[in-house]
Amino acid sequence: MNKSLIVSYVTIVYGLEQLFNYANLSILRPQMMEGNMWLNDTIGVVPKNSWSIDPFGYSATMAYLLRRMGFHNMLIQRTHYELKKELAMNKNLEYLWRQNWDIDETTDIFVHMMPFYSYDIPHTCGPEPAICCQFDFARMRSFSYESCPWRFDPVETNANNVQERAMKLLDQYRKKSTLYRTNTLLIPLGDDFRYVSTEEAEAQFRNYEKLFDYINSNPHLKAEVKFGTLEDYFSTLRDEAERINYTRPGELVSSELPGFPTLSGDFFTYADRNQDYWSGYYVSRPYFKAVDRVLEQTLRASEILSSFVLGYCQKLQCVKLPISFSHKLTAARRNLALFQHHDGVTGTAKDHVVVDYGTRMHTSLQDLQLFMSRAVEVLLGDIHDRSDPTLLSHFEPVQERSKYDVQPVYKVLNPHGGKAHSVVLFNPLEQTRDEIVMVVVSNPDVSVLNSNGSCLRSQISPEWQYVSGEKVSTGQHRLYWRASVPALGLETYYVATGYDDCAKATPAVVKAFTTAGQFPCPEPYVCSKLEGKTVEMKNSYHSLSFDVRHGLLQTVTRNKDGEHTDVGEEIGMYRSHGSGAYLFKPIGEAQSIVEEGGYFILSEGPLVQEAHSLPKTQWHKSPISHSTRIYSCGDSIQDMLIEKEYHVELVGHVFNDKELIVRFKTDIDNQGVFYSDLNGFQMSRRQTYDKIPLQGNYYPMPSLAFLQDSLGNRFSVHSKQSLGAASLKNGWLEIMLDRRLTQDDGRGLGQGVVDNRPMNVIFHLLRESNVSALPKTHSLLTLQPSLLSHRVGAHLNYPMHAFVSKKAQEKSFKLAQQTFAPLTSPLPCDVHVVNLKAPQPLKFHHAEAVEARFALLLQRRGWDASFCRRGGLNCTTIGEEPVNLFYMFKDLAVLDVKATSLNLLHDDPEMLGYLEQIGDVAQEGNVLISPMDIQAYKLDLQPPSSQEE
């Protein structure tokens, strides 16, 4: 061995990963900002090194976010064992991680990948765990940890054995060093649940100190070994890399740190040994994955509303509302962050821990909905009202959950005697929103009015439920109407009875097929029998064909050009042996479970058409029922999509060791390639390989997956929650919905996963055709969603929040204001407000006048320019034109604008990799963001001086 120096840092790290870990199955979350600011406020530390050893695969989005937060180094562990082997052979385990769209090298971050099976001491000192375990001194007999499984336990280091022990340890260090380029080596020393006593920590330190002293006192060993931190390691390595050029001929290097290769992409799907692919956790406990998404979007909406209350009304009586709720907003951020742990959102925690996660999220959801109900009232009322704004609101959410583990239910409106319920809608998106909305009413004789008192067209449809395997009406009705709500704003509607000048809601026409005998027709609907084997449902954009006897979607035809697409919906089930919370190990392929028969009900109205299916299966109680909806909103985004809602109940022993899927068998020639998203932020190309098992071809699908052929025909599925997806045969897109496993898969959980809850999974399907064909090399590219697809995903994952008056009021009743429109104009179609928040509302009145009290995070989405630029959307601008922050808000002055990092702790734009022109923002207010970038700004918001008087 030719190395003259090995600097080995023995790093004791425990309990910190959660602060720095970003869950791989989530859209952009607030927890890193919360954790980083807490560290800075509490102990004065601004982190710049990421330690993330236990997530099961890694997303490139994590690397991007860390870089934009001012981090320069990260350490990772769990990547596919064959990949580790390949990187180790070429000494590429340390590299610069670059985003695949980045041509300016502004996203590069240095990565150290640990080389062996695990992060525990037997797998960190070198390649031979039987030897390394002998240097885990907490396994000596005086402690309660298990002994080494290789039957050679550690012994106390003393003068008689120190030479032999030190040489054996140093030999492992030297062998490990051959896998890396530099003479600086990292040896972590720790494990889960370690250092719980000072005696244990002292045993490790005492023994290693003797070993280090021996090595360091013998120059002929040509090694220096010492204790250090992660920062010590990275700074020493960077110093060495600046002195010695480790670049290889023809290697693409980075200005961030020369001497190492640059790599792009992600690390899914993870396998730790044999054919054990960790693709099961993509779907485990999907109910809680859905709640996680709901809490995230509710928290974002609450922080935006809190900012508007603080910004528009800074007098004491108004500020009191967000300040009084600030501790609950903080608790919500932390409860969401807690669930983002790699054994939380993944569904890989013990049952009692899941209950704790669920209870915490449920509590925060209730707190946030209470706050939003009051904030809506304040923003629509006299914001200078001196009454206590923290009192209970006259509004309540349209949907509420009674417990942490049940589906939300709609509040049933019952206006009568000429009275009306006011319904306030909050649009959390940055463009005006036109879409069909829904509430549940008990009385079908209702009308809908807008805030001006004008009558609106509305529709009622029966609400269905399943009782003893039959589909029957609940006796209540779904009321639909078209709503238009300003960007980041509020709009009021009225659901009323006794308005003779207004037409009542139009009842849908119901058609039914059932093999169970007579179908009970609810009042006041007209029902008829469905004849024939197929039936069509259409709006201005689509015609959908269904197989009536199986209740499944067959084809989609685009009405404007007659273009026909096979969809071939199929519902199937895998049997498994050895699958657990982490692993997916199916026995063969999934088999269809739908038989001929069951219920199929078509509900047709002027605004919404819906096909309900309760399929017949071999089980008395079917594990799934589903609905397909299309909308007639009038040339809106909603008209262009197809909504699928699956009600899943994989409950009971009959479904043990089974995994439920839906599969769309399209006629798109995707040639074994499909695309799924990472964190709702970027797409990743997925290739299906015959040489690896089925489970290795499953990939995470947090929010989107699509197929595309060489002519640019694309089929996309947007999801409202994180799941797993695959394209196992040409033209197929398969998504797993739920899984129930009785066995532990040996990865540390110690139990199966059989606590399934009834749940709803919602997809938005989108069929698009390209303007021009892609180049022949398209299969090597990472494709992006179209602009339309981004908007469809945003509408699904950032739904409107609806609040209704607790009591019906006289029809002459009107709120002080019916509309709240805070933006001067909608933002460009590809610019997204990640968040608008007051990071420290408790310090709002204590901050100096010049200190910015708000933070605005903007993202410019990357989109596929080969698709129509506007995609049929009613938007006037895209992000190629700058956004001026000074004129962004109506009736609010924007002051003290300063670019900052995504954790709000760094104010050096050049260090963060922002565009050079960003420095002009403070003077001119213009923000120009590169596609795919997220940028953060500190600013202050002040109402005009006339409002403060």
PDB file of N, CA and C in Angstrom, residues 40-115:
ATOM      1  N   ASN A  40     -30.090  26.998  15.279  1.00  0.00           N
ATOM      2  CA  ASN A  40     -29.452  28.310  15.320  1.00  0.00           C
ATOM      3  C   ASN A  40     -29.942  29.129  16.512  1.00  0.00           C
ATOM      4  N   ASP A  41     -31.247  29.106  16.752  1.00  0.00           N
ATOM      5  CA  ASP A  41     -31.807  29.893  17.858  1.00  0.00           C
ATOM      6  C   ASP A  41     -31.419  29.333  19.217  1.00  0.00           C
ATOM      7  N   THR A  42     -31.291  28.005  19.307  1.00  0.00           N
ATOM      8  CA  THR A  42     -31.104  27.362  20.608  1.00  0.00           C
ATOM      9  C   THR A  42     -29.639  27.238  20.996  1.00  0.00           C
ATOM     10  N   ILE A  43     -28.798  26.784  20.062  1.00  0.00           N
ATOM     11  CA  ILE A  43     -27.388  26.572  20.417  1.00  0.00           C
ATOM     12  C   ILE A  43     -26.432  27.308  19.483  1.00  0.00           C
ATOM     13  N   GLY A  44     -26.991  28.171  18.621  1.00  0.00           N
ATOM     14  CA  GLY A  44     -26.138  29.007  17.792  1.00  0.00           C
ATOM     15  C   GLY A  44     -25.370  28.271  16.725  1.00  0.00           C
ATOM     16  N   VAL A  45     -25.908  27.148  16.251  1.00  0.00           N
ATOM     17  CA  VAL A  45     -25.228  26.349  15.227  1.00  0.00           C
ATOM     18  C   VAL A  45     -26.022  26.428  13.925  1.00  0.00           C
ATOM     19  N   VAL A  46     -25.310  26.708  12.838  1.00  0.00           N
ATOM     20  CA  VAL A  46     -25.894  26.646  11.500  1.00  0.00           C
ATOM     21  C   VAL A  46     -25.298  25.422  10.808  1.00  0.00           C
ATOM     22  N   PRO A  47     -26.064  24.359  10.615  1.00  0.00           N
ATOM     23  CA  PRO A  47     -25.499  23.117  10.061  1.00  0.00           C
ATOM     24  C   PRO A  47     -25.085  23.281   8.611  1.00  0.00           C
ATOM     25  N   LYS A  48     -24.024  22.586   8.226  1.00  0.00           N
ATOM     26  CA  LYS A  48     -23.609  22.587   6.829  1.00  0.00           C
ATOM     27  C   LYS A  48     -23.209  21.210   6.338  1.00  0.00           C
ATOM     28  N   ASN A  49     -23.331  20.195   7.190  1.00  0.00           N
ATOM     29  CA  ASN A  49     -23.034  18.824   6.802  1.00  0.00           C
ATOM     30  C   ASN A  49     -24.241  17.942   7.123  1.00  0.00           C
ATOM     31  N   SER A  50     -24.656  17.142   6.165  1.00  0.00           N
ATOM     32  CA  SER A  50     -25.830  16.279   6.347  1.00  0.00           C
ATOM     33  C   SER A  50     -25.393  14.858   6.659  1.00  0.00           C
ATOM     34  N   TRP A  51     -25.982  14.278   7.695  1.00  0.00           N
ATOM     35  CA  TRP A  51     -25.749  12.887   8.097  1.00  0.00           C
ATOM     36  C   TRP A  51     -27.074  12.158   7.931  1.00  0.00           C
ATOM     37  N   SER A  52     -27.169  11.252   6.968  1.00  0.00           N
ATOM     38  CA  SER A  52     -28.443  10.600   6.651  1.00  0.00           C
ATOM     39  C   SER A  52     -28.173   9.148   6.297  1.00  0.00           C
ATOM     40  N   ILE A  53     -28.105   8.286   7.311  1.00  0.00           N
ATOM     41  CA  ILE A  53     -27.621   6.928   7.101  1.00  0.00           C
ATOM     42  C   ILE A  53     -28.724   5.892   6.919  1.00  0.00           C
ATOM     43  N   ASP A  54     -29.974   6.226   7.218  1.00  0.00           N
ATOM     44  CA  ASP A  54     -30.962   5.152   7.306  1.00  0.00           C
ATOM     45  C   ASP A  54     -32.155   5.229   6.374  1.00  0.00           C
ATOM     46  N   PRO A  55     -32.363   6.296   5.580  1.00  0.00           N
ATOM     47  CA  PRO A  55     -33.421   6.209   4.569  1.00  0.00           C
ATOM     48  C   PRO A  55     -33.116   5.106   3.557  1.00  0.00           C
ATOM     49  N   PHE A  56     -34.176   4.536   3.001  1.00  0.00           N
ATOM     50  CA  PHE A  56     -34.015   3.315   2.203  1.00  0.00           C
ATOM     51  C   PHE A  56     -33.921   3.674   0.719  1.00  0.00           C
ATOM     52  N   GLY A  57     -32.774   4.155   0.312  1.00  0.00           N
ATOM     53  CA  GLY A  57     -32.604   4.770  -0.992  1.00  0.00           C
ATOM     54  C   GLY A  57     -32.604   6.276  -0.817  1.00  0.00           C
ATOM     55  N   TYR A  58     -32.114   6.994  -1.819  1.00  0.00           N
ATOM     56  CA  TYR A  58     -31.966   8.442  -1.673  1.00  0.00           C
ATOM     57  C   TYR A  58     -32.458   9.163  -2.919  1.00  0.00           C
ATOM     58  N   SER A  59     -33.111  10.295  -2.680  1.00  0.00           N
ATOM     59  CA  SER A  59     -33.640  11.126  -3.749  1.00  0.00           C
ATOM     60  C   SER A  59     -32.667  12.245  -4.081  1.00  0.00           C
ATOM     61  N   ALA A  60     -32.533  12.547  -5.378  1.00  0.00           N
ATOM     62  CA  ALA A  60     -31.700  13.668  -5.797  1.00  0.00           C
ATOM     63  C   ALA A  60     -32.263  14.994  -5.306  1.00  0.00           C
ATOM     64  N   THR A  61     -33.548  15.047  -5.023  1.00  0.00           N
ATOM     65  CA  THR A  61     -34.143  16.280  -4.497  1.00  0.00           C
ATOM     66  C   THR A  61     -33.524  16.658  -3.166  1.00  0.00           C
ATOM     67  N   MET A  62     -33.181  15.654  -2.370  1.00  0.00           N
ATOM     68  CA  MET A  62     -32.541  15.929  -1.079  1.00  0.00           C
ATOM     69  C   MET A  62     -31.238  16.671  -1.271  1.00  0.00           C
ATOM     70  N   ALA A  63     -30.446  16.230  -2.242  1.00  0.00           N
ATOM     71  CA  ALA A  63     -29.172  16.896  -2.512  1.00  0.00           C
ATOM     72  C   ALA A  63     -29.399  18.342  -2.942  1.00  0.00           C
ATOM     73  N   TYR A  64     -30.413  18.563  -3.782  1.00  0.00           N
ATOM     74  CA  TYR A  64     -30.716  19.920  -4.236  1.00  0.00           C
ATOM     75  C   TYR A  64     -31.103  20.819  -3.064  1.00  0.00           C
ATOM     76  N   LEU A  65     -32.014  20.336  -2.228  1.00  0.00           N
ATOM     77  CA  LEU A  65     -32.497  21.154  -1.114  1.00  0.00           C
ATOM     78  C   LEU A  65     -31.379  21.487  -0.141  1.00  0.00           C
ATOM     79  N   LEU A  66     -30.550  20.498   0.158  1.00  0.00           N
ATOM     80  CA  LEU A  66     -29.431  20.755   1.068  1.00  0.00           C
ATOM     81  C   LEU A  66     -28.500  21.821   0.501  1.00  0.00           C
ATOM     82  N   ARG A  67     -28.203  21.728  -0.780  1.00  0.00           N
ATOM     83  CA  ARG A  67     -27.308  22.718  -1.390  1.00  0.00           C
ATOM     84  C   ARG A  67     -27.904  24.105  -1.309  1.00  0.00           C
ATOM     85  N   ARG A  68     -29.198  24.221  -1.556  1.00  0.00           N
ATOM     86  CA  ARG A  68     -29.852  25.519  -1.505  1.00  0.00           C
ATOM     87  C   ARG A  68     -30.074  26.003  -0.073  1.00  0.00           C
ATOM     88  N   MET A  69     -29.833  25.147   0.896  1.00  0.00           N
ATOM     89  CA  MET A  69     -29.873  25.559   2.298  1.00  0.00           C
ATOM     90  C   MET A  69     -28.494  25.954   2.814  1.00  0.00           C
ATOM     91  N   GLY A  70     -27.512  25.905   1.965  1.00  0.00           N
ATOM     92  CA  GLY A  70     -26.173  26.287   2.379  1.00  0.00           C
ATOM     93  C   GLY A  70     -25.306  25.132   2.820  1.00  0.00           C
ATOM     94  N   PHE A  71     -25.795  23.898   2.666  1.00  0.00           N
ATOM     95  CA  PHE A  71     -24.970  22.727   2.969  1.00  0.00           C
ATOM     96  C   PHE A  71     -23.978  22.510   1.829  1.00  0.00           C
ATOM     97  N   HIS A  72     -22.808  21.967   2.173  1.00  0.00           N
ATOM     98  CA  HIS A  72     -21.800  21.666   1.154  1.00  0.00           C
ATOM     99  C   HIS A  72     -21.415  20.198   1.118  1.00  0.00           C
ATOM    100  N   ASN A  73     -21.781  19.446   2.165  1.00  0.00           N
ATOM    101  CA  ASN A  73     -21.373  18.042   2.244  1.00  0.00           C
ATOM    102  C   ASN A  73     -22.523  17.204   2.774  1.00  0.00           C
ATOM    103  N   MET A  74     -22.596  15.959   2.317  1.00  0.00           N
ATOM    104  CA  MET A  74     -23.586  15.042   2.851  1.00  0.00           C
ATOM    105  C   MET A  74     -23.018  13.625   2.888  1.00  0.00           C
ATOM    106  N   LEU A  75     -23.506  12.839   3.854  1.00  0.00           N
ATOM    107  CA  LEU A  75     -23.101  11.451   4.008  1.00  0.00           C
ATOM    108  C   LEU A  75     -24.337  10.587   3.884  1.00  0.00           C
ATOM    109  N   ILE A  76     -24.240   9.508   3.081  1.00  0.00           N
ATOM    110  CA  ILE A  76     -25.371   8.599   2.886  1.00  0.00           C
ATOM    111  C   ILE A  76     -24.885   7.160   3.044  1.00  0.00           C
ATOM    112  N   GLN A  77     -25.838   6.226   3.226  1.00  0.00           N
ATOM    113  CA  GLN A  77     -25.460   4.837   3.484  1.00  0.00           C
ATOM    114  C   GLN A  77     -26.238   3.826   2.647  1.00  0.00           C
ATOM    115  N   ARG A  78     -27.558   3.828   2.698  1.00  0.00           N
ATOM    116  CA  ARG A  78     -28.328   2.712   2.130  1.00  0.00           C
ATOM    117  C   ARG A  78     -28.545   2.888   0.625  1.00  0.00           C
ATOM    118  N   THR A  79     -27.638   2.341  -0.173  1.00  0.00           N
ATOM    119  CA  THR A  79     -27.800   2.267  -1.617  1.00  0.00           C
ATOM    120  C   THR A  79     -27.576   0.819  -2.044  1.00  0.00           C
ATOM    121  N   HIS A  80     -28.021   0.457  -3.214  1.00  0.00           N
ATOM    122  CA  HIS A  80     -27.978  -0.921  -3.707  1.00  0.00           C
ATOM    123  C   HIS A  80     -26.565  -1.490  -3.600  1.00  0.00           C
ATOM    124  N   TYR A  81     -26.479  -2.710  -3.087  1.00  0.00           N
ATOM    125  CA  TYR A  81     -25.161  -3.292  -2.823  1.00  0.00           C
ATOM    126  C   TYR A  81     -24.336  -3.476  -4.090  1.00  0.00           C
ATOM    127  N   GLU A  82     -24.982  -3.732  -5.227  1.00  0.00           N
ATOM    128  CA  GLU A  82     -24.229  -3.862  -6.470  1.00  0.00           C
ATOM    129  C   GLU A  82     -23.710  -2.504  -6.939  1.00  0.00           C
ATOM    130  N   LEU A  83     -24.467  -1.478  -6.697  1.00  0.00           N
ATOM    131  CA  LEU A  83     -24.020  -0.131  -7.041  1.00  0.00           C
ATOM    132  C   LEU A  83     -22.815   0.260  -6.186  1.00  0.00           C
ATOM    133  N   LYS A  84     -22.892  -0.039  -4.908  1.00  0.00           N
ATOM    134  CA  LYS A  84     -21.745   0.243  -4.031  1.00  0.00           C
ATOM    135  C   LYS A  84     -20.497  -0.466  -4.528  1.00  0.00           C
ATOM    136  N   LYS A  85     -20.685  -1.715  -4.926  1.00  0.00           N
ATOM    137  CA  LYS A  85     -19.541  -2.489  -5.415  1.00  0.00           C
ATOM    138  C   LYS A  85     -18.933  -1.827  -6.646  1.00  0.00           C
ATOM    139  N   GLU A  86     -19.777  -1.387  -7.576  1.00  0.00           N
ATOM    140  CA  GLU A  86     -19.294  -0.749  -8.801  1.00  0.00           C
ATOM    141  C   GLU A  86     -18.566   0.560  -8.484  1.00  0.00           C
ATOM    142  N   LEU A  87     -19.152   1.382  -7.633  1.00  0.00           N
ATOM    143  CA  LEU A  87     -18.515   2.654  -7.279  1.00  0.00           C
ATOM    144  C   LEU A  87     -17.196   2.420  -6.540  1.00  0.00           C
ATOM    145  N   ALA A  88     -17.182   1.427  -5.653  1.00  0.00           N
ATOM    146  CA  ALA A  88     -15.966   1.143  -4.888  1.00  0.00           C
ATOM    147  C   ALA A  88     -14.827   0.690  -5.792  1.00  0.00           C
ATOM    148  N   MET A  89     -15.129  -0.135  -6.797  1.00  0.00           N
ATOM    149  CA  MET A  89     -14.093  -0.634  -7.702  1.00  0.00           C
ATOM    150  C   MET A  89     -13.392   0.505  -8.439  1.00  0.00           C
ATOM    151  N   ASN A  90     -14.115   1.593  -8.676  1.00  0.00           N
ATOM    152  CA  ASN A  90     -13.551   2.725  -9.412  1.00  0.00           C
ATOM    153  C   ASN A  90     -13.239   3.914  -8.510  1.00  0.00           C
ATOM    154  N   LYS A  91     -13.257   3.679  -7.195  1.00  0.00           N
ATOM    155  CA  LYS A  91     -12.976   4.729  -6.210  1.00  0.00           C
ATOM    156  C   LYS A  91     -13.863   5.960  -6.445  1.00  0.00           C
ATOM    157  N   ASN A  92     -15.146   5.685  -6.660  1.00  0.00           N
ATOM    158  CA  ASN A  92     -16.122   6.759  -6.888  1.00  0.00           C
ATOM    159  C   ASN A  92     -17.157   6.854  -5.771  1.00  0.00           C
ATOM    160  N   LEU A  93     -16.835   6.315  -4.604  1.00  0.00           N
ATOM    161  CA  LEU A  93     -17.778   6.383  -3.482  1.00  0.00           C
ATOM    162  C   LEU A  93     -17.910   7.795  -2.933  1.00  0.00           C
ATOM    163  N   GLU A  94     -16.989   8.672  -3.275  1.00  0.00           N
ATOM    164  CA  GLU A  94     -17.116  10.090  -2.965  1.00  0.00           C
ATOM    165  C   GLU A  94     -17.209  10.833  -4.292  1.00  0.00           C
ATOM    166  N   TYR A  95     -18.212  11.690  -4.399  1.00  0.00           N
ATOM    167  CA  TYR A  95     -18.507  12.318  -5.688  1.00  0.00           C
ATOM    168  C   TYR A  95     -19.271  13.617  -5.461  1.00  0.00           C
ATOM    169  N   LEU A  96     -19.454  14.373  -6.535  1.00  0.00           N
ATOM    170  CA  LEU A  96     -20.305  15.563  -6.518  1.00  0.00           C
ATOM    171  C   LEU A  96     -21.644  15.193  -7.121  1.00  0.00           C
ATOM    172  N   TRP A  97     -22.707  15.374  -6.337  1.00  0.00           N
ATOM    173  CA  TRP A  97     -24.057  15.036  -6.791  1.00  0.00           C
ATOM    174  C   TRP A  97     -24.626  16.256  -7.506  1.00  0.00           C
ATOM    175  N   ARG A  98     -24.940  16.094  -8.777  1.00  0.00           N
ATOM    176  CA  ARG A  98     -25.426  17.199  -9.604  1.00  0.00           C
ATOM    177  C   ARG A  98     -26.818  16.869 -10.118  1.00  0.00           C
ATOM    178  N   GLN A  99     -27.677  17.868 -10.143  1.00  0.00           N
ATOM    179  CA  GLN A  99     -29.015  17.668 -10.690  1.00  0.00           C
ATOM    180  C   GLN A  99     -28.928  17.511 -12.206  1.00  0.00           C
ATOM    181  N   ASN A 100     -29.785  16.654 -12.763  1.00  0.00           N
ATOM    182  CA  ASN A 100     -29.629  16.304 -14.177  1.00  0.00           C
ATOM    183  C   ASN A 100     -30.012  17.425 -15.134  1.00  0.00           C
ATOM    184  N   TRP A 101     -30.616  18.502 -14.643  1.00  0.00           N
ATOM    185  CA  TRP A 101     -30.925  19.636 -15.513  1.00  0.00           C
ATOM    186  C   TRP A 101     -29.874  20.750 -15.401  1.00  0.00           C
ATOM    187  N   ASP A 102     -28.925  20.601 -14.489  1.00  0.00           N
ATOM    188  CA  ASP A 102     -28.033  21.695 -14.112  1.00  0.00           C
ATOM    189  C   ASP A 102     -26.847  21.789 -15.078  1.00  0.00           C
ATOM    190  N   ILE A 103     -26.816  22.832 -15.894  1.00  0.00           N
ATOM    191  CA  ILE A 103     -25.689  23.042 -16.807  1.00  0.00           C
ATOM    192  C   ILE A 103     -24.722  24.091 -16.265  1.00  0.00           C
ATOM    193  N   ASP A 104     -25.096  24.768 -15.180  1.00  0.00           N
ATOM    194  CA  ASP A 104     -24.256  25.830 -14.626  1.00  0.00           C
ATOM    195  C   ASP A 104     -23.506  25.408 -13.366  1.00  0.00           C
ATOM    196  N   GLU A 105     -23.637  24.137 -12.962  1.00  0.00           N
ATOM    197  CA  GLU A 105     -22.946  23.600 -11.792  1.00  0.00           C
ATOM    198  C   GLU A 105     -23.290  24.362 -10.510  1.00  0.00           C
ATOM    199  N   THR A 106     -24.532  24.798 -10.392  1.00  0.00           N
ATOM    200  CA  THR A 106     -24.918  25.533  -9.186  1.00  0.00           C
ATOM    201  C   THR A 106     -25.530  24.631  -8.127  1.00  0.00           C
ATOM    202  N   THR A 107     -25.731  23.338  -8.451  1.00  0.00           N
ATOM    203  CA  THR A 107     -26.406  22.443  -7.507  1.00  0.00           C
ATOM    204  C   THR A 107     -25.471  21.394  -6.919  1.00  0.00           C
ATOM    205  N   ASP A 108     -24.178  21.432  -7.292  1.00  0.00           N
ATOM    206  CA  ASP A 108     -23.255  20.376  -6.874  1.00  0.00           C
ATOM    207  C   ASP A 108     -23.058  20.357  -5.365  1.00  0.00           C
ATOM    208  N   ILE A 109     -23.124  19.176  -4.783  1.00  0.00           N
ATOM    209  CA  ILE A 109     -22.853  18.998  -3.358  1.00  0.00           C
ATOM    210  C   ILE A 109     -21.995  17.748  -3.198  1.00  0.00           C
ATOM    211  N   PHE A 110     -21.011  17.809  -2.318  1.00  0.00           N
ATOM    212  CA  PHE A 110     -20.090  16.693  -2.133  1.00  0.00           C
ATOM    213  C   PHE A 110     -20.739  15.613  -1.281  1.00  0.00           C
ATOM    214  N   VAL A 111     -20.574  14.352  -1.720  1.00  0.00           N
ATOM    215  CA  VAL A 111     -21.225  13.224  -1.051  1.00  0.00           C
ATOM    216  C   VAL A 111     -20.192  12.166  -0.684  1.00  0.00           C
ATOM    217  N   HIS A 112     -20.277  11.693   0.550  1.00  0.00           N
ATOM    218  CA  HIS A 112     -19.530  10.515   0.996  1.00  0.00           C
ATOM    219  C   HIS A 112     -20.536   9.376   1.157  1.00  0.00           C
ATOM    220  N   MET A 113     -20.346   8.299   0.377  1.00  0.00           N
ATOM    221  CA  MET A 113     -21.198   7.119   0.509  1.00  0.00           C
ATOM    222  C   MET A 113     -20.449   6.068   1.314  1.00  0.00           C
ATOM    223  N   MET A 114     -21.063   5.605   2.399  1.00  0.00           N
ATOM    224  CA  MET A 114     -20.451   4.544   3.199  1.00  0.00           C
ATOM    225  C   MET A 114     -20.412   3.258   2.376  1.00  0.00           C
ATOM    226  N   PRO A 115     -19.344   2.462   2.468  1.00  0.00           N
ATOM    227  CA  PRO A 115     -19.120   1.408   1.478  1.00  0.00           C
ATOM    228  C   PRO A 115     -19.735   0.048   1.769  1.00  0.00           C
TER     229      PRO A 115
END
